[in-house]
Amino acid sequence: MSFNSYAQKTASITLSNDSKDTISRHIYGQFAEHLGRGIYGGFWVDKTLPVPKQNRIRLDVVNALKKIKIPNLRWPGGCFADEYHWRDGVGPSAKRPKMINTNWGGVVEDNSFGTHEFLELCDLLGTEPYVSANVGSGTVEEMSKWVEYLNFDGASPLTKERAANGHPKPYNVSFWGVGNESWGCGGNMTPEYYAGEYRRYATYARNYPTAKLKRIASGSNAGDYNWTEVLMKNVGPRNMWGLSLHYYTLPTNNWSKKGPATGFGEKDYFNTLKNSLVMEELVTKHSAIMDKYDPNKRVALVVDEWGVWTDVEPGTNPGFLYQQNSLRDALVAGTTLNIFNNHCDRVKMAELAQCINVLQALILTDKEKMLLTPTYYVFDMYKVHQDAKYLPFKLNTPDYEYDGNKIPAVNVSASQDKAGKVHITLVNLDASSSITVTTELKDIIWKAVTGRVLTSGNVADVNTFAKPMTVAPKAFNSAKRDGNKLLVTIPAKSIVALELN
Ligand code: AHR
């Protein structure tokens, strides 16, 4: 082995404040579908469960989510949204009809968590609702009436019904999804057919005086660029606030054997990271198509489903998509949020899939027990970027190599908040080498630096109900000032968040 193999790895960053872009807080959004224990057993629990509650909403999870300032919550799906009929979920709970959740485990949905309960939850969280409405099996009239029920402030049979159900004032919901995955579970449509449907549904999903809708079209499955092309060409900025994109990171490249959430080795680790970095290419290429039709960037790219998707935890219902969450998944989250921040001129909204007990969750629960996952802590460390001024940079990074393959070891994003503090979030994906990063700050005045780091002994480490703090942030004291340069040694497999005052 040559001497160089043992040398300290180095990276360099040149950061400037030459930008007019803002990192929208809505990039930090979350997703809660009627799926497995996401709603039932996650947010909405049995009356007898010994935890603090309002109505049947669990307040320990509400308080944990309030700490990370989640800006929006997407509901009721996902695939579930295109089978959901909102009228089944309003009115006295005992009279609500039951349905089969055909997408997710074939379980009985009792509709006890419906429109009012969702909006009560959003109110408790201090978050904006993002309603994903039914195009696949619903009607234009059904969608149109749901908007009226939620947003009209005058007298109508529907607003009387809303008042009788306990909410005389309009809810003023503005984020409005017109279908979900309309290329798949949302109706198996072609992009041309969906573009026509979108125009019709969006027409009758009305703006009311107190709530202008931000209509979001069902977007492409990962690299289906033709979908974006057709939607931008046939709808474009006229009646579309956002166009969505869904991309999931698998440890393997095989949907029938995705790979475990725990106990994996470096091969799965490396492959998961490599797959997560595809998000950079997807966002870049979809944005380039959008630029052709919308050079002024009026239509937002809304990545309203993203995250790591593994095999379910052994012994759990395969239809419930319950998986553990490791340091690896936190590194994917940190990397993906850096990508979104760096594309904040076009990516104005995103939702991690999903908030509690489903896929790459922020929170896991087991009856009255609750834990915060490593991914939760990434959102905690990154919340400082919400609505902050984006700071552009140039990065030189070494590669992380495994078995003849390479990925960039370091990724980063940076912003300046309204008080003038600069926040830099750095990720080192290399499983075994720390990396010394020298940052030159152009036209940025600062005196002192503080930080936090998220790492652990092993990339597969997780938080369990018995040991809930295995992967949790700690104070980071290894950042120093050298002239106007910032010197930081980022540990292997870690996320470092720095604040410069
Ligand atoms: O998040 C789980 C599922 O993944 C959603 O219901 C669907 O939209 C996607 O395929």
mmCIF file of N, CA and C in Angstrom, residues 169-285:
data_model
loop_
_atom_site.group_PDB
_atom_site.id
_atom_site.type_symbol
_atom_site.label_atom_id
_atom_site.label_comp_id
_atom_site.label_asym_id
_atom_site.label_seq_id
_atom_site.Cartn_x
_atom_site.Cartn_y
_atom_site.Cartn_z
ATOM 1 N N LYS A 169 -65.708 28.051 10.600
ATOM 2 C CA LYS A 169 -64.763 28.831 9.774
ATOM 3 C C LYS A 169 -64.154 27.944 8.695
ATOM 4 N N PRO A 170 -63.802 28.531 7.547
ATOM 5 C CA PRO A 170 -63.129 27.719 6.523
ATOM 6 C C PRO A 170 -61.732 27.307 6.993
ATOM 7 N N TYR A 171 -61.266 26.198 6.472
ATOM 8 C CA TYR A 171 -59.933 25.726 6.860
ATOM 9 C C TYR A 171 -58.819 26.393 6.041
ATOM 10 N N ASN A 172 -59.189 26.907 4.859
ATOM 11 C CA ASN A 172 -58.205 27.565 3.992
ATOM 12 C C ASN A 172 -56.988 26.693 3.674
ATOM 13 N N VAL A 173 -57.268 25.519 3.158
ATOM 14 C CA VAL A 173 -56.195 24.620 2.711
ATOM 15 C C VAL A 173 -55.710 25.123 1.353
ATOM 16 N N SER A 174 -54.415 25.253 1.160
ATOM 17 C CA SER A 174 -54.011 25.691 -0.187
ATOM 18 C C SER A 174 -53.237 24.632 -0.987
ATOM 19 N N PHE A 175 -52.417 23.804 -0.352
ATOM 20 C CA PHE A 175 -51.685 22.801 -1.144
ATOM 21 C C PHE A 175 -52.648 21.687 -1.551
ATOM 22 N N TRP A 176 -52.808 21.507 -2.856
ATOM 23 C CA TRP A 176 -53.848 20.607 -3.358
ATOM 24 C C TRP A 176 -53.283 19.668 -4.426
ATOM 25 N N GLY A 177 -53.129 18.403 -4.072
ATOM 26 C CA GLY A 177 -52.616 17.404 -5.016
ATOM 27 C C GLY A 177 -53.753 16.879 -5.882
ATOM 28 N N VAL A 178 -53.579 16.955 -7.192
ATOM 29 C CA VAL A 178 -54.616 16.475 -8.122
ATOM 30 C C VAL A 178 -54.192 15.072 -8.574
ATOM 31 N N GLY A 179 -54.535 14.079 -7.719
ATOM 32 C CA GLY A 179 -54.152 12.693 -8.007
ATOM 33 C C GLY A 179 -52.756 12.373 -7.492
ATOM 34 N N ASN A 180 -52.456 11.092 -7.446
ATOM 35 C CA ASN A 180 -51.147 10.599 -7.005
ATOM 36 C C ASN A 180 -50.718 9.447 -7.905
ATOM 37 N N GLU A 181 -49.493 9.470 -8.330
ATOM 38 C CA GLU A 181 -48.949 8.387 -9.172
ATOM 39 C C GLU A 181 -49.990 7.955 -10.208
ATOM 40 N N SER A 182 -50.451 8.916 -10.975
ATOM 41 C CA SER A 182 -51.515 8.634 -11.951
ATOM 42 C C SER A 182 -51.014 7.710 -13.060
ATOM 43 N N TRP A 183 -49.704 7.522 -13.140
ATOM 44 C CA TRP A 183 -49.110 6.568 -14.092
ATOM 45 C C TRP A 183 -49.197 5.138 -13.567
ATOM 46 N N GLY A 184 -49.578 4.958 -12.267
ATOM 47 C CA GLY A 184 -49.567 3.639 -11.641
ATOM 48 C C GLY A 184 -50.823 3.435 -10.822
ATOM 49 N N CYS A 185 -50.653 3.338 -9.478
ATOM 50 C CA CYS A 185 -51.800 3.038 -8.610
ATOM 51 C C CYS A 185 -52.904 4.087 -8.713
ATOM 52 N N GLY A 186 -52.578 5.256 -9.215
ATOM 53 C CA GLY A 186 -53.591 6.322 -9.335
ATOM 54 C C GLY A 186 -54.357 6.291 -10.639
ATOM 55 N N GLY A 187 -54.391 5.152 -11.335
ATOM 56 C CA GLY A 187 -55.244 5.054 -12.526
ATOM 57 C C GLY A 187 -54.567 4.531 -13.781
ATOM 58 N N ASN A 188 -53.253 4.213 -13.675
ATOM 59 C CA ASN A 188 -52.539 3.667 -14.847
ATOM 60 C C ASN A 188 -52.759 4.488 -16.116
ATOM 61 N N MET A 189 -52.634 5.790 -15.998
ATOM 62 C CA MET A 189 -52.906 6.674 -17.143
ATOM 63 C C MET A 189 -51.633 6.944 -17.946
ATOM 64 N N THR A 190 -51.828 7.288 -19.198
ATOM 65 C CA THR A 190 -50.706 7.809 -19.992
ATOM 66 C C THR A 190 -50.544 9.291 -19.613
ATOM 67 N N PRO A 191 -49.375 9.881 -19.869
ATOM 68 C CA PRO A 191 -49.217 11.294 -19.514
ATOM 69 C C PRO A 191 -50.192 12.183 -20.283
ATOM 70 N N GLU A 192 -50.473 11.834 -21.539
ATOM 71 C CA GLU A 192 -51.391 12.652 -22.353
ATOM 72 C C GLU A 192 -52.791 12.603 -21.735
ATOM 73 N N TYR A 193 -53.226 11.400 -21.357
ATOM 74 C CA TYR A 193 -54.567 11.258 -20.775
ATOM 75 C C TYR A 193 -54.638 12.015 -19.437
ATOM 76 N N TYR A 194 -53.591 11.829 -18.613
ATOM 77 C CA TYR A 194 -53.606 12.488 -17.300
ATOM 78 C C TYR A 194 -53.592 14.015 -17.456
ATOM 79 N N ALA A 195 -52.829 14.524 -18.411
ATOM 80 C CA ALA A 195 -52.774 15.988 -18.595
ATOM 81 C C ALA A 195 -54.177 16.522 -18.856
ATOM 82 N N GLY A 196 -54.968 15.794 -19.658
ATOM 83 C CA GLY A 196 -56.350 16.204 -19.931
ATOM 84 C C GLY A 196 -57.199 16.133 -18.660
ATOM 85 N N GLU A 197 -57.051 15.037 -17.923
ATOM 86 C CA GLU A 197 -57.801 14.882 -16.672
ATOM 87 C C GLU A 197 -57.414 15.994 -15.684
ATOM 88 N N TYR A 198 -56.115 16.250 -15.617
ATOM 89 C CA TYR A 198 -55.637 17.294 -14.693
ATOM 90 C C TYR A 198 -56.332 18.627 -14.992
ATOM 91 N N ARG A 199 -56.384 18.971 -16.274
ATOM 92 C CA ARG A 199 -56.974 20.271 -16.638
ATOM 93 C C ARG A 199 -58.429 20.346 -16.203
ATOM 94 N N ARG A 200 -59.139 19.225 -16.356
ATOM 95 C CA ARG A 200 -60.561 19.209 -16.004
ATOM 96 C C ARG A 200 -60.735 19.285 -14.477
ATOM 97 N N TYR A 201 -60.042 18.416 -13.746
ATOM 98 C CA TYR A 201 -60.177 18.411 -12.276
ATOM 99 C C TYR A 201 -59.717 19.750 -11.685
ATOM 100 N N ALA A 202 -58.611 20.267 -12.215
ATOM 101 C CA ALA A 202 -58.049 21.511 -11.660
ATOM 102 C C ALA A 202 -58.987 22.692 -11.901
ATOM 103 N N THR A 203 -59.738 22.637 -12.999
ATOM 104 C CA THR A 203 -60.666 23.734 -13.291
ATOM 105 C C THR A 203 -61.707 23.886 -12.187
ATOM 106 N N TYR A 204 -62.248 22.741 -11.738
ATOM 107 C CA TYR A 204 -63.364 22.792 -10.779
ATOM 108 C C TYR A 204 -62.894 22.729 -9.319
ATOM 109 N N ALA A 205 -61.607 22.546 -9.118
ATOM 110 C CA ALA A 205 -61.050 22.712 -7.766
ATOM 111 C C ALA A 205 -60.801 24.210 -7.640
ATOM 112 N N ARG A 206 -61.834 24.922 -7.122
ATOM 113 C CA ARG A 206 -61.891 26.384 -7.237
ATOM 114 C C ARG A 206 -61.043 27.112 -6.201
ATOM 115 N N ASN A 207 -60.655 28.313 -6.582
ATOM 116 C CA ASN A 207 -60.098 29.246 -5.597
ATOM 117 C C ASN A 207 -61.264 29.934 -4.906
ATOM 118 N N TYR A 208 -61.271 29.974 -3.610
ATOM 119 C CA TYR A 208 -62.256 30.775 -2.857
ATOM 120 C C TYR A 208 -61.527 31.998 -2.305
ATOM 121 N N PRO A 209 -62.293 33.063 -1.976
ATOM 122 C CA PRO A 209 -61.620 34.322 -1.633
ATOM 123 C C PRO A 209 -60.559 34.194 -0.533
ATOM 124 N N THR A 210 -60.780 33.279 0.432
ATOM 125 C CA THR A 210 -59.802 33.216 1.531
ATOM 126 C C THR A 210 -58.704 32.181 1.269
ATOM 127 N N ALA A 211 -58.807 31.444 0.177
ATOM 128 C CA ALA A 211 -57.794 30.401 -0.060
ATOM 129 C C ALA A 211 -57.579 30.166 -1.548
ATOM 130 N N LYS A 212 -56.442 30.662 -2.023
ATOM 131 C CA LYS A 212 -56.066 30.400 -3.413
ATOM 132 C C LYS A 212 -55.343 29.051 -3.413
ATOM 133 N N LEU A 213 -55.792 28.158 -4.290
ATOM 134 C CA LEU A 213 -55.174 26.823 -4.299
ATOM 135 C C LEU A 213 -53.804 26.837 -4.960
ATOM 136 N N LYS A 214 -52.899 26.029 -4.401
ATOM 137 C CA LYS A 214 -51.631 25.735 -5.072
ATOM 138 C C LYS A 214 -51.775 24.307 -5.579
ATOM 139 N N ARG A 215 -52.172 24.184 -6.834
ATOM 140 C CA ARG A 215 -52.479 22.852 -7.392
ATOM 141 C C ARG A 215 -51.197 22.141 -7.809
ATOM 142 N N ILE A 216 -51.102 20.887 -7.381
ATOM 143 C CA ILE A 216 -49.884 20.111 -7.664
ATOM 144 C C ILE A 216 -50.266 18.899 -8.507
ATOM 145 N N ALA A 217 -49.664 18.801 -9.678
ATOM 146 C CA ALA A 217 -49.978 17.688 -10.588
ATOM 147 C C ALA A 217 -49.167 16.459 -10.212
ATOM 148 N N SER A 218 -49.780 15.302 -10.421
ATOM 149 C CA SER A 218 -49.071 14.046 -10.209
ATOM 150 C C SER A 218 -47.929 13.979 -11.222
ATOM 151 N N GLY A 219 -46.730 13.733 -10.723
ATOM 152 C CA GLY A 219 -45.560 13.829 -11.596
ATOM 153 C C GLY A 219 -44.954 12.483 -11.912
ATOM 154 N N SER A 220 -43.726 12.543 -12.311
ATOM 155 C CA SER A 220 -43.079 11.382 -12.904
ATOM 156 C C SER A 220 -42.615 10.366 -11.867
ATOM 157 N N ASN A 221 -42.524 9.128 -12.337
ATOM 158 C CA ASN A 221 -41.904 8.070 -11.573
ATOM 159 C C ASN A 221 -40.418 8.124 -11.898
ATOM 160 N N ALA A 222 -39.620 8.593 -10.959
ATOM 161 C CA ALA A 222 -38.157 8.655 -11.114
ATOM 162 C C ALA A 222 -37.748 9.267 -12.454
ATOM 163 N N GLY A 223 -37.125 8.468 -13.332
ATOM 164 C CA GLY A 223 -36.544 9.014 -14.566
ATOM 165 C C GLY A 223 -37.484 8.999 -15.761
ATOM 166 N N ASP A 224 -38.782 9.075 -15.534
ATOM 167 C CA ASP A 224 -39.720 9.135 -16.664
ATOM 168 C C ASP A 224 -39.817 10.601 -17.129
ATOM 169 N N TYR A 225 -38.845 11.007 -17.944
ATOM 170 C CA TYR A 225 -38.764 12.414 -18.355
ATOM 171 C C TYR A 225 -39.874 12.794 -19.322
ATOM 172 N N ASN A 226 -40.386 11.787 -20.040
ATOM 173 C CA ASN A 226 -41.475 12.077 -20.971
ATOM 174 C C ASN A 226 -42.715 12.577 -20.232
ATOM 175 N N TRP A 227 -42.950 12.029 -19.029
ATOM 176 C CA TRP A 227 -44.108 12.480 -18.228
ATOM 177 C C TRP A 227 -44.013 13.990 -17.959
ATOM 178 N N THR A 228 -42.826 14.408 -17.541
ATOM 179 C CA THR A 228 -42.614 15.839 -17.235
ATOM 180 C C THR A 228 -42.782 16.683 -18.496
ATOM 181 N N GLU A 229 -42.223 16.189 -19.589
ATOM 182 C CA GLU A 229 -42.308 16.901 -20.870
ATOM 183 C C GLU A 229 -43.782 17.114 -21.256
ATOM 184 N N VAL A 230 -44.572 16.031 -21.188
ATOM 185 C CA VAL A 230 -45.978 16.121 -21.629
ATOM 186 C C VAL A 230 -46.782 17.036 -20.698
ATOM 187 N N LEU A 231 -46.553 16.916 -19.396
ATOM 188 C CA LEU A 231 -47.311 17.759 -18.448
ATOM 189 C C LEU A 231 -46.941 19.229 -18.617
ATOM 190 N N MET A 232 -45.647 19.497 -18.796
ATOM 191 C CA MET A 232 -45.234 20.898 -18.946
ATOM 192 C C MET A 232 -45.767 21.476 -20.247
ATOM 193 N N LYS A 233 -45.777 20.647 -21.290
ATOM 194 C CA LYS A 233 -46.244 21.119 -22.597
ATOM 195 C C LYS A 233 -47.752 21.343 -22.586
ATOM 196 N N ASN A 234 -48.493 20.429 -21.962
ATOM 197 C CA ASN A 234 -49.959 20.481 -22.042
ATOM 198 C C ASN A 234 -50.632 21.252 -20.919
ATOM 199 N N VAL A 235 -49.931 21.450 -19.830
ATOM 200 C CA VAL A 235 -50.523 22.224 -18.730
ATOM 201 C C VAL A 235 -49.647 23.448 -18.438
ATOM 202 N N GLY A 236 -48.386 23.201 -18.140
ATOM 203 C CA GLY A 236 -47.448 24.306 -17.890
ATOM 204 C C GLY A 236 -47.877 25.185 -16.735
ATOM 205 N N PRO A 237 -47.396 26.414 -16.684
ATOM 206 C CA PRO A 237 -47.652 27.263 -15.524
ATOM 207 C C PRO A 237 -49.089 27.771 -15.417
ATOM 208 N N ARG A 238 -49.925 27.547 -16.450
ATOM 209 C CA ARG A 238 -51.275 28.129 -16.435
ATOM 210 C C ARG A 238 -52.068 27.820 -15.168
ATOM 211 N N ASN A 239 -52.160 26.559 -14.845
ATOM 212 C CA ASN A 239 -53.025 26.189 -13.719
ATOM 213 C C ASN A 239 -52.336 25.152 -12.838
ATOM 214 N N MET A 240 -51.004 25.241 -12.786
ATOM 215 C CA MET A 240 -50.251 24.224 -12.036
ATOM 216 C C MET A 240 -49.222 24.954 -11.181
ATOM 217 N N TRP A 241 -49.373 24.879 -9.861
ATOM 218 C CA TRP A 241 -48.374 25.502 -8.979
ATOM 219 C C TRP A 241 -47.133 24.628 -8.895
ATOM 220 N N GLY A 242 -47.389 23.303 -8.897
ATOM 221 C CA GLY A 242 -46.261 22.382 -8.757
ATOM 222 C C GLY A 242 -46.460 21.117 -9.566
ATOM 223 N N LEU A 243 -45.348 20.484 -9.887
ATOM 224 C CA LEU A 243 -45.362 19.185 -10.574
ATOM 225 C C LEU A 243 -44.538 18.247 -9.711
ATOM 226 N N SER A 244 -45.101 17.079 -9.405
ATOM 227 C CA SER A 244 -44.409 16.244 -8.433
ATOM 228 C C SER A 244 -43.405 15.302 -9.094
ATOM 229 N N LEU A 245 -42.621 14.666 -8.248
ATOM 230 C CA LEU A 245 -41.645 13.655 -8.659
ATOM 231 C C LEU A 245 -41.530 12.681 -7.490
ATOM 232 N N HIS A 246 -41.563 11.380 -7.796
ATOM 233 C CA HIS A 246 -41.367 10.378 -6.745
ATOM 234 C C HIS A 246 -40.100 9.582 -7.041
ATOM 235 N N TYR A 247 -39.284 9.465 -6.013
ATOM 236 C CA TYR A 247 -38.100 8.606 -6.174
ATOM 237 C C TYR A 247 -37.745 7.987 -4.823
ATOM 238 N N TYR A 248 -37.668 6.658 -4.804
ATOM 239 C CA TYR A 248 -37.271 5.928 -3.600
ATOM 240 C C TYR A 248 -35.876 5.338 -3.782
ATOM 241 N N THR A 249 -35.117 5.324 -2.691
ATOM 242 C CA THR A 249 -33.775 4.747 -2.678
ATOM 243 C C THR A 249 -33.850 3.322 -2.138
ATOM 244 N N LEU A 250 -33.431 2.366 -2.958
ATOM 245 C CA LEU A 250 -33.389 0.970 -2.507
ATOM 246 C C LEU A 250 -31.939 0.578 -2.213
ATOM 247 N N PRO A 251 -31.727 -0.283 -1.219
ATOM 248 C CA PRO A 251 -30.359 -0.758 -0.979
ATOM 249 C C PRO A 251 -29.838 -1.612 -2.137
ATOM 250 N N THR A 252 -30.713 -2.427 -2.718
ATOM 251 C CA THR A 252 -30.334 -3.187 -3.905
ATOM 252 C C THR A 252 -31.030 -2.475 -5.068
ATOM 253 N N ASN A 253 -31.006 -3.089 -6.244
ATOM 254 C CA ASN A 253 -31.769 -2.473 -7.331
ATOM 255 C C ASN A 253 -32.939 -3.368 -7.688
ATOM 256 N N ASN A 254 -33.466 -4.068 -6.701
ATOM 257 C CA ASN A 254 -34.439 -5.123 -6.965
ATOM 258 C C ASN A 254 -35.663 -4.919 -6.066
ATOM 259 N N TRP A 255 -36.821 -4.572 -6.687
ATOM 260 C CA TRP A 255 -38.019 -4.271 -5.904
ATOM 261 C C TRP A 255 -38.547 -5.496 -5.147
ATOM 262 N N SER A 256 -38.229 -6.729 -5.619
ATOM 263 C CA SER A 256 -38.769 -7.869 -4.862
ATOM 264 C C SER A 256 -37.817 -8.320 -3.757
ATOM 265 N N LYS A 257 -36.591 -7.820 -3.762
ATOM 266 C CA LYS A 257 -35.674 -8.113 -2.645
ATOM 267 C C LYS A 257 -34.841 -6.858 -2.412
ATOM 268 N N LYS A 258 -35.418 -5.953 -1.652
ATOM 269 C CA LYS A 258 -34.837 -4.608 -1.579
ATOM 270 C C LYS A 258 -33.594 -4.554 -0.703
ATOM 271 N N GLY A 259 -33.497 -5.488 0.248
ATOM 272 C CA GLY A 259 -32.385 -5.450 1.195
ATOM 273 C C GLY A 259 -32.897 -5.055 2.568
ATOM 274 N N PRO A 260 -32.185 -5.532 3.613
ATOM 275 C CA PRO A 260 -32.666 -5.298 4.973
ATOM 276 C C PRO A 260 -32.412 -3.877 5.471
ATOM 277 N N ALA A 261 -33.207 -3.473 6.469
ATOM 278 C CA ALA A 261 -33.018 -2.152 7.088
ATOM 279 C C ALA A 261 -31.939 -2.196 8.162
ATOM 280 N N THR A 262 -31.616 -3.392 8.648
ATOM 281 C CA THR A 262 -30.615 -3.518 9.719
ATOM 282 C C THR A 262 -29.621 -4.625 9.352
ATOM 283 N N GLY A 263 -28.507 -4.629 10.040
ATOM 284 C CA GLY A 263 -27.556 -5.738 9.930
ATOM 285 C C GLY A 263 -26.924 -5.880 8.552
ATOM 286 N N PHE A 264 -26.882 -4.813 7.776
ATOM 287 C CA PHE A 264 -26.289 -4.908 6.431
ATOM 288 C C PHE A 264 -24.793 -4.596 6.513
ATOM 289 N N GLY A 265 -24.091 -4.942 5.438
ATOM 290 C CA GLY A 265 -22.656 -4.683 5.377
ATOM 291 C C GLY A 265 -22.340 -3.524 4.447
ATOM 292 N N GLU A 266 -21.028 -3.344 4.165
ATOM 293 C CA GLU A 266 -20.606 -2.173 3.380
ATOM 294 C C GLU A 266 -21.134 -2.223 1.947
ATOM 295 N N LYS A 267 -21.330 -3.438 1.404
ATOM 296 C CA LYS A 267 -21.816 -3.522 0.024
ATOM 297 C C LYS A 267 -23.190 -2.852 -0.100
ATOM 298 N N ASP A 268 -24.116 -3.223 0.775
ATOM 299 C CA ASP A 268 -25.469 -2.630 0.761
ATOM 300 C C ASP A 268 -25.413 -1.145 1.097
ATOM 301 N N TYR A 269 -24.519 -0.827 2.029
ATOM 302 C CA TYR A 269 -24.372 0.582 2.442
ATOM 303 C C TYR A 269 -23.975 1.438 1.241
ATOM 304 N N PHE A 270 -22.912 0.987 0.551
ATOM 305 C CA PHE A 270 -22.401 1.765 -0.587
ATOM 306 C C PHE A 270 -23.469 1.874 -1.675
ATOM 307 N N ASN A 271 -24.115 0.761 -1.951
ATOM 308 C CA ASN A 271 -25.112 0.753 -3.034
ATOM 309 C C ASN A 271 -26.294 1.666 -2.716
ATOM 310 N N THR A 272 -26.702 1.698 -1.439
ATOM 311 C CA THR A 272 -27.810 2.581 -1.032
ATOM 312 C C THR A 272 -27.431 4.040 -1.276
ATOM 313 N N LEU A 273 -26.198 4.395 -0.885
ATOM 314 C CA LEU A 273 -25.770 5.790 -1.075
ATOM 315 C C LEU A 273 -25.692 6.134 -2.551
ATOM 316 N N LYS A 274 -25.156 5.192 -3.317
ATOM 317 C CA LYS A 274 -25.041 5.427 -4.768
ATOM 318 C C LYS A 274 -26.437 5.655 -5.351
ATOM 319 N N ASN A 275 -27.386 4.842 -4.931
ATOM 320 C CA ASN A 275 -28.758 5.003 -5.440
ATOM 321 C C ASN A 275 -29.380 6.317 -4.965
ATOM 322 N N SER A 276 -29.040 6.730 -3.756
ATOM 323 C CA SER A 276 -29.639 7.985 -3.263
ATOM 324 C C SER A 276 -29.110 9.191 -4.048
ATOM 325 N N LEU A 277 -27.861 9.087 -4.524
ATOM 326 C CA LEU A 277 -27.279 10.213 -5.282
ATOM 327 C C LEU A 277 -27.921 10.387 -6.659
ATOM 328 N N VAL A 278 -28.698 9.401 -7.097
ATOM 329 C CA VAL A 278 -29.440 9.528 -8.367
ATOM 330 C C VAL A 278 -30.397 10.727 -8.293
ATOM 331 N N MET A 279 -30.789 11.104 -7.073
ATOM 332 C CA MET A 279 -31.695 12.249 -6.914
ATOM 333 C C MET A 279 -31.110 13.510 -7.572
ATOM 334 N N GLU A 280 -29.798 13.669 -7.495
ATOM 335 C CA GLU A 280 -29.156 14.854 -8.115
ATOM 336 C C GLU A 280 -29.437 14.877 -9.614
ATOM 337 N N GLU A 281 -29.257 13.725 -10.243
ATOM 338 C CA GLU A 281 -29.470 13.630 -11.693
ATOM 339 C C GLU A 281 -30.951 13.846 -12.036
ATOM 340 N N LEU A 282 -31.841 13.256 -11.231
ATOM 341 C CA LEU A 282 -33.283 13.380 -11.507
ATOM 342 C C LEU A 282 -33.734 14.834 -11.423
ATOM 343 N N VAL A 283 -33.324 15.486 -10.345
ATOM 344 C CA VAL A 283 -33.751 16.874 -10.141
ATOM 345 C C VAL A 283 -33.170 17.762 -11.252
ATOM 346 N N THR A 284 -31.916 17.518 -11.608
ATOM 347 C CA THR A 284 -31.274 18.324 -12.663
ATOM 348 C C THR A 284 -32.004 18.142 -13.996
ATOM 349 N N LYS A 285 -32.288 16.892 -14.358
ATOM 350 C CA LYS A 285 -32.873 16.643 -15.690
ATOM 351 C C LYS A 285 -34.340 17.058 -15.757
#
